[in-house]
XYZ file of C-alpha atoms in Angstrom:
428
model
C 0.000 0.000 0.000
C 1.492 3.359 -1.174
C 4.810 1.512 -1.705
C 5.316 1.816 2.058
C 3.330 -0.914 3.781
C 3.460 -4.600 2.917
C 1.346 -7.482 4.184
C 1.501 -11.116 3.150
C -0.194 -14.261 4.398
C -0.032 -17.937 3.575
C -1.542 -21.186 4.778
C -1.351 -24.863 3.969
C -3.195 -28.027 4.907
C -0.975 -31.079 5.340
C -1.778 -34.743 5.878
C 0.404 -37.747 6.642
C -0.317 -41.459 6.837
C 2.189 -41.672 9.699
C -0.619 -40.564 12.028
C -4.026 -41.983 12.893
C -6.875 -40.739 10.613
C -8.312 -38.461 13.307
C -4.881 -36.792 13.794
C -3.672 -36.942 10.208
C -4.446 -33.430 8.949
C -3.419 -30.008 10.250
C -3.436 -26.359 9.156
C -0.235 -24.329 9.125
C 0.201 -20.719 8.158
C 2.000 -17.474 8.582
C 1.791 -13.733 8.245
C 4.460 -11.117 7.554
C 4.462 -7.350 7.404
C 6.887 -4.716 6.204
C 7.291 -0.985 6.613
C 9.468 0.874 4.105
C 10.536 3.613 6.462
C 12.719 5.198 3.801
C 9.557 6.148 1.864
C 8.285 8.299 4.711
C 8.784 12.040 4.228
C 10.375 12.530 7.649
C 13.099 10.032 6.661
C 13.543 11.247 3.097
C 14.310 14.676 4.488
C 17.315 13.313 6.387
C 19.111 12.470 3.156
C 20.821 9.489 4.798
C 18.952 6.331 3.821
C 18.486 5.055 0.286
C 16.571 2.096 1.634
C 15.297 1.278 5.131
C 12.689 -1.400 5.725
C 11.456 -3.047 8.935
C 10.075 -6.598 8.645
C 8.107 -8.748 11.099
C 6.822 -12.281 10.591
C 5.202 -15.165 12.426
C 4.370 -18.576 11.077
C 3.912 -22.243 11.905
C 5.237 -25.272 10.071
C 4.617 -28.962 10.677
C 7.169 -31.694 11.145
C 6.707 -35.454 10.920
C 10.377 -36.420 10.960
C 11.744 -38.995 13.373
C 8.904 -41.509 13.072
C 8.534 -44.444 10.690
C 6.405 -44.486 7.559
C 4.009 -47.039 9.037
C 3.648 -45.630 12.550
C 0.030 -44.749 11.775
C -1.024 -48.405 11.915
C -0.336 -51.186 14.386
C 1.797 -53.841 12.716
C 1.999 -57.444 13.917
C 4.431 -60.300 13.439
C 3.336 -63.912 13.293
C 5.930 -66.024 15.091
C 5.541 -69.639 14.085
C 6.626 -72.218 16.645
C 8.445 -69.617 18.710
C 6.294 -69.370 21.812
C 5.796 -71.387 24.969
C 6.642 -75.075 25.081
C 3.436 -77.133 25.399
C 3.877 -80.866 25.356
C 6.506 -81.603 22.750
C 6.070 -78.481 20.632
C 6.302 -74.689 20.699
C 3.186 -72.565 20.291
C 2.841 -69.980 17.537
C 2.033 -66.444 18.615
C 1.587 -62.858 17.422
C 3.616 -59.909 18.690
C 3.519 -56.163 18.057
C 6.441 -56.011 15.621
C 8.697 -54.362 18.185
C 6.662 -51.293 19.170
C 3.216 -50.136 20.132
C 0.848 -47.817 18.299
C 0.136 -44.261 19.414
C -3.477 -43.163 19.028
C -2.938 -39.502 19.916
C 0.342 -38.666 18.157
C 0.123 -35.863 15.601
C 2.193 -33.229 13.785
C 4.866 -31.274 15.568
C 3.991 -27.585 15.375
C 7.043 -25.324 15.119
C 6.370 -21.635 15.720
C 8.712 -19.221 13.938
C 9.205 -15.558 14.838
C 11.397 -13.086 12.954
C 12.220 -9.392 13.016
C 14.497 -7.910 10.382
C 15.876 -4.639 9.085
C 17.043 -3.979 5.514
C 19.162 -0.901 4.844
C 21.024 0.932 2.114
C 23.381 3.935 2.305
C 25.580 6.011 0.021
C 23.514 5.546 -3.144
C 23.015 1.891 -2.184
C 26.719 1.172 -2.425
C 26.495 -0.082 1.167
C 23.572 -2.491 1.742
C 22.747 -5.129 4.313
C 20.274 -6.832 6.612
C 20.052 -7.607 10.319
C 17.790 -10.350 11.702
C 16.605 -11.761 15.027
C 14.733 -15.071 15.072
C 13.114 -17.506 17.490
C 11.642 -20.988 17.141
C 9.479 -22.853 19.639
C 7.933 -26.298 19.666
C 5.808 -27.481 22.591
C 4.752 -30.866 21.202
C 8.054 -32.258 19.924
C 8.049 -35.905 18.782
C 10.452 -37.779 21.053
C 11.007 -41.303 22.387
C 9.530 -41.574 25.853
C 10.942 -43.887 28.526
C 8.402 -46.124 30.262
C 8.876 -48.829 32.920
C 10.081 -52.174 31.576
C 6.732 -53.729 32.528
C 5.257 -52.065 29.429
C 6.532 -55.130 27.584
C 7.446 -53.426 24.316
C 9.015 -50.269 22.874
C 6.884 -47.226 23.647
C 5.729 -45.183 20.650
C 7.247 -41.822 19.856
C 4.954 -39.196 21.379
C 4.376 -35.437 21.357
C 5.961 -35.004 24.796
C 8.985 -32.791 24.205
C 9.484 -29.047 24.307
C 12.172 -27.233 22.369
C 13.273 -23.683 21.617
C 15.900 -22.020 19.435
C 17.008 -18.492 18.792
C 19.698 -16.534 17.081
C 20.669 -13.588 14.937
C 22.260 -13.022 11.585
C 23.482 -10.213 9.423
C 24.671 -9.520 5.900
C 26.595 -6.555 4.573
C 27.756 -5.709 1.056
C 29.745 -2.891 -0.524
C 29.633 -2.345 -4.273
C 31.415 0.470 -6.131
C 33.440 1.421 -9.161
C 36.919 2.910 -9.638
C 37.383 4.060 -13.196
C 36.589 1.063 -15.410
C 36.955 -1.411 -12.542
C 33.770 -2.504 -10.753
C 34.150 -4.390 -7.491
C 32.130 -5.745 -4.577
C 32.853 -7.023 -1.061
C 30.434 -8.730 1.301
C 29.881 -11.132 4.120
C 27.321 -12.989 6.220
C 27.365 -14.063 9.849
C 24.865 -16.229 11.745
C 24.738 -17.253 15.390
C 22.105 -19.736 16.520
C 21.554 -21.932 19.556
C 18.792 -24.179 20.853
C 17.710 -25.983 24.015
C 15.621 -29.032 24.838
C 13.269 -27.654 27.483
C 11.374 -30.890 28.251
C 12.495 -34.407 27.304
C 9.259 -36.105 28.301
C 10.768 -37.735 31.371
C 13.650 -39.528 29.612
C 16.240 -40.224 32.308
C 18.680 -42.274 30.204
C 22.197 -40.795 30.369
C 24.617 -41.744 27.596
C 27.881 -40.411 26.254
C 28.486 -39.347 22.680
C 26.035 -37.288 20.637
C 22.647 -37.205 22.392
C 19.481 -35.136 22.074
C 17.630 -36.131 25.258
C 19.237 -33.964 27.940
C 17.001 -31.256 29.349
C 18.558 -27.813 29.403
C 21.045 -28.633 26.613
C 20.996 -28.278 22.801
C 19.970 -31.090 20.502
C 22.959 -33.105 19.267
C 24.910 -32.278 22.414
C 28.126 -34.155 23.095
C 28.687 -35.623 26.566
C 31.721 -37.532 27.771
C 34.377 -37.929 30.421
C 36.763 -35.172 31.483
C 40.336 -35.975 30.433
C 42.980 -35.279 33.076
C 46.257 -36.307 31.455
C 48.227 -39.429 30.642
C 49.646 -41.987 33.049
C 53.316 -41.018 33.328
C 54.741 -43.221 36.115
C 54.248 -46.722 37.496
C 53.144 -45.282 40.824
C 50.506 -43.205 39.051
C 49.355 -46.270 37.092
C 48.991 -48.429 40.233
C 47.084 -45.718 42.060
C 44.699 -45.123 39.146
C 43.923 -48.827 38.677
C 43.431 -49.407 42.403
C 41.077 -46.428 42.581
C 38.749 -47.378 39.737
C 39.090 -51.154 39.274
C 37.027 -53.798 41.088
C 33.607 -52.447 40.149
C 34.383 -48.766 40.703
C 33.648 -47.920 37.074
C 31.125 -48.801 34.390
C 33.091 -47.484 31.397
C 34.728 -50.883 30.642
C 38.113 -49.798 31.983
C 40.557 -52.655 31.290
C 42.772 -53.961 34.072
C 45.887 -54.054 31.867
C 46.314 -50.311 31.362
C 49.824 -49.143 30.488
C 52.006 -46.109 30.924
C 50.886 -43.456 28.450
C 47.199 -44.396 28.555
C 44.586 -41.748 29.283
C 43.183 -40.858 32.702
C 39.738 -39.428 33.391
C 38.433 -37.336 36.254
C 35.973 -38.388 38.927
C 33.961 -35.202 38.483
C 31.400 -35.800 41.236
C 34.055 -37.130 43.667
C 32.183 -40.345 44.545
C 35.228 -42.573 44.009
C 33.865 -44.076 40.769
C 33.973 -43.427 37.026
C 30.380 -43.651 35.813
C 27.866 -41.808 33.639
C 27.442 -39.403 36.562
C 30.888 -38.024 35.606
C 29.906 -37.145 32.024
C 30.316 -33.447 31.259
C 28.939 -31.300 28.459
C 31.545 -30.965 25.702
C 29.641 -28.869 23.153
C 27.185 -29.457 20.349
C 27.616 -31.123 16.979
C 25.502 -28.373 15.405
C 27.696 -25.362 14.584
C 26.504 -22.284 16.486
C 28.361 -19.967 14.133
C 28.381 -19.934 10.337
C 29.822 -17.240 8.108
C 30.954 -16.384 4.599
C 32.944 -13.716 2.768
C 32.739 -12.856 -0.900
C 34.611 -10.514 -3.206
C 34.773 -9.843 -6.905
C 35.821 -7.385 -9.576
C 35.323 -6.897 -13.294
C 37.196 -4.937 -15.958
C 36.553 -4.694 -19.703
C 34.644 -7.965 -19.790
C 36.986 -9.880 -17.504
C 35.695 -10.885 -14.051
C 36.890 -12.766 -11.001
C 35.002 -13.736 -7.839
C 35.849 -15.667 -4.666
C 33.717 -17.043 -1.844
C 35.024 -18.191 1.543
C 32.704 -20.102 3.862
C 33.113 -21.535 7.340
C 31.660 -22.564 10.678
C 32.606 -22.322 14.324
C 31.631 -23.379 17.837
C 31.069 -26.991 16.805
C 32.217 -30.111 18.672
C 32.820 -33.147 16.472
C 32.632 -36.691 17.825
C 33.269 -39.618 15.475
C 31.920 -43.099 16.165
C 31.679 -44.104 19.780
C 31.333 -46.584 22.563
C 27.661 -47.103 21.745
C 28.772 -48.748 18.500
C 31.943 -50.505 19.592
C 32.047 -52.789 16.574
C 31.301 -50.021 14.106
C 33.679 -49.311 11.255
C 34.134 -45.723 12.490
C 36.394 -46.939 15.283
C 38.496 -48.972 12.843
C 39.467 -45.812 10.985
C 39.363 -43.281 13.810
C 41.662 -45.188 16.187
C 45.235 -45.887 15.020
C 45.935 -49.647 14.950
C 42.395 -50.433 16.123
C 42.078 -52.884 13.279
C 45.517 -54.239 12.480
C 44.382 -55.785 9.185
C 43.365 -52.347 7.838
C 45.596 -49.464 6.905
C 45.570 -46.662 9.469
C 45.566 -42.955 8.795
C 48.924 -41.380 9.612
C 47.911 -38.377 11.724
C 49.391 -39.964 14.856
C 52.843 -40.700 13.460
C 55.501 -38.813 15.426
C 53.022 -37.768 18.103
C 52.723 -40.950 20.217
C 53.490 -41.179 23.937
C 56.758 -42.678 25.128
C 59.118 -42.065 28.019
C 61.056 -39.747 25.707
C 57.907 -37.939 24.448
C 55.678 -37.663 27.539
C 53.712 -34.717 26.141
C 52.678 -36.438 22.903
C 48.979 -36.385 22.058
C 48.316 -40.053 21.254
C 48.611 -43.075 23.576
C 51.080 -45.835 22.770
C 49.910 -47.971 19.851
C 48.038 -51.197 20.531
C 45.512 -53.349 18.741
C 43.982 -54.601 21.989
C 40.350 -53.636 21.532
C 39.450 -52.837 25.138
C 42.449 -50.553 25.697
C 41.710 -48.663 22.476
C 38.021 -48.269 23.290
C 38.954 -46.977 26.734
C 41.507 -44.438 25.465
C 39.277 -43.219 22.645
C 36.025 -43.135 24.610
C 34.082 -39.897 24.198
C 35.943 -37.375 26.342
C 37.318 -33.865 26.329
C 40.464 -35.425 24.811
C 38.866 -37.380 21.964
C 36.337 -34.832 20.699
C 37.510 -32.405 18.047
C 37.046 -28.743 17.220
C 34.830 -28.618 14.142
C 35.647 -25.007 13.209
C 36.876 -24.517 9.645
C 37.415 -21.950 6.896
C 37.023 -23.095 3.298
C 37.664 -21.483 -0.065
C 34.299 -22.498 -1.415
C 34.442 -21.127 -4.924
C 36.687 -19.219 -7.337
C 35.448 -18.162 -10.765
C 37.359 -16.489 -13.606
C 35.426 -15.376 -16.676
C 35.247 -13.239 -19.760
C 32.095 -11.792 -21.341
C 32.337 -11.046 -25.055
C 31.408 -7.479 -26.068
C 27.869 -7.057 -27.369
C 29.043 -5.086 -30.413
C 31.251 -7.986 -31.472
C 28.501 -10.568 -30.972
C 25.995 -8.473 -32.913
C 28.027 -9.061 -36.071
C 27.323 -12.798 -35.814
C 23.569 -12.112 -36.185
C 22.671 -15.211 -34.100
C 24.521 -14.801 -30.750
C 23.292 -12.086 -28.389
C 25.320 -13.054 -25.306
C 28.365 -15.217 -24.668
C 30.632 -15.740 -21.668
C 33.450 -18.173 -21.094
C 34.567 -19.041 -17.564
C 36.355 -21.549 -15.380
C 35.238 -22.307 -11.823
C 36.687 -24.318 -8.954
C 34.998 -25.514 -5.761
C 36.440 -26.455 -2.329
C 39.982 -25.577 -3.370
C 41.454 -24.970 0.104
C 40.489 -25.537 3.715
C 41.888 -24.747 7.138
C 40.559 -27.131 9.784
C 41.455 -28.236 13.310
C 40.346 -31.836 12.743
C 43.135 -34.187 13.837
C 41.874 -37.654 12.926
C 42.875 -37.585 9.266
C 39.368 -37.455 7.790
């Protein structure tokens, strides 16, 4: 309206066979509004802004991820001759195919809020945006823990509560010096989230988990590393402290000098899941990019750098001890496979007591203990990558016009992922 005020609405009606017929369909929608402040006379008179627009929006979207395609119906398995022994034979029986049906489960409803500002200065040579956003979900689909007397796996239910928020910005400068046109720009996003209610799930595990109240989804939990065993006296004391049932992390009794030690965080004299500490999240909280380019007499070049930060990476884990991840992540874990060489020259010995890696072994239990999820074994997932470089040439229009059948032509070469700086140590 009057090129100043903008209003937009949308809605959709979604259905999914993953839910019972009475819960299968749901409405979702949104509304957004904008105010082009730069079109107001009291702003035009300032002579500062070429563009200034305030934006607000609210909307809901549905999610059905995390549940199986056939969760909307109760499936059964016929087990022939697998039941109770009666006389000389086994009875046939029917079971629930491993999990029970939910009659009240329905769509997750994710509420999205956003406020943004678009701006332009100096004849729109300097432009950008700034955004704040929130997400909330009060009926998150999660696995709920029930007493073992239930007799089967409980269905995923709308019992969780989740929220996320963050901010982001973009800025770009575009100008010309003589016959050279150029541009510079960048983006930056910070986002975080928290599981507010896990539906009563009390299971505590290490590795990447999404069931801990008060922490982000895909959080990493593990033991707190407190150095390597350097002396025989230190080895004897450590084994005597935590052996004989004083741990549930499968600590082997044949530990060696140079193996890792972990801290009894709660000071109860044991190493258990109660000593797991928060080590970060596998979802990067920070993402960013930079771009630049210039053109001159038909020639052009552009580059894009992209990266992420505040991310904790955990590969494989004790919950999948026979998984192939461990065979490649842990040097010498699988002696019949080649190992990556990141550990070479950085292995503990009496002469190199400050080396990062424990002494090599292919004894499974010692390796799984040393490389258990901990503040030592997780990695910093921050990186900076040269995402794209493009060099090109656009043929002049007056030259192409002489061909009578070509109106535009450009030749270019482009490369992707040409360089990266990363703190990952495991060779992948």
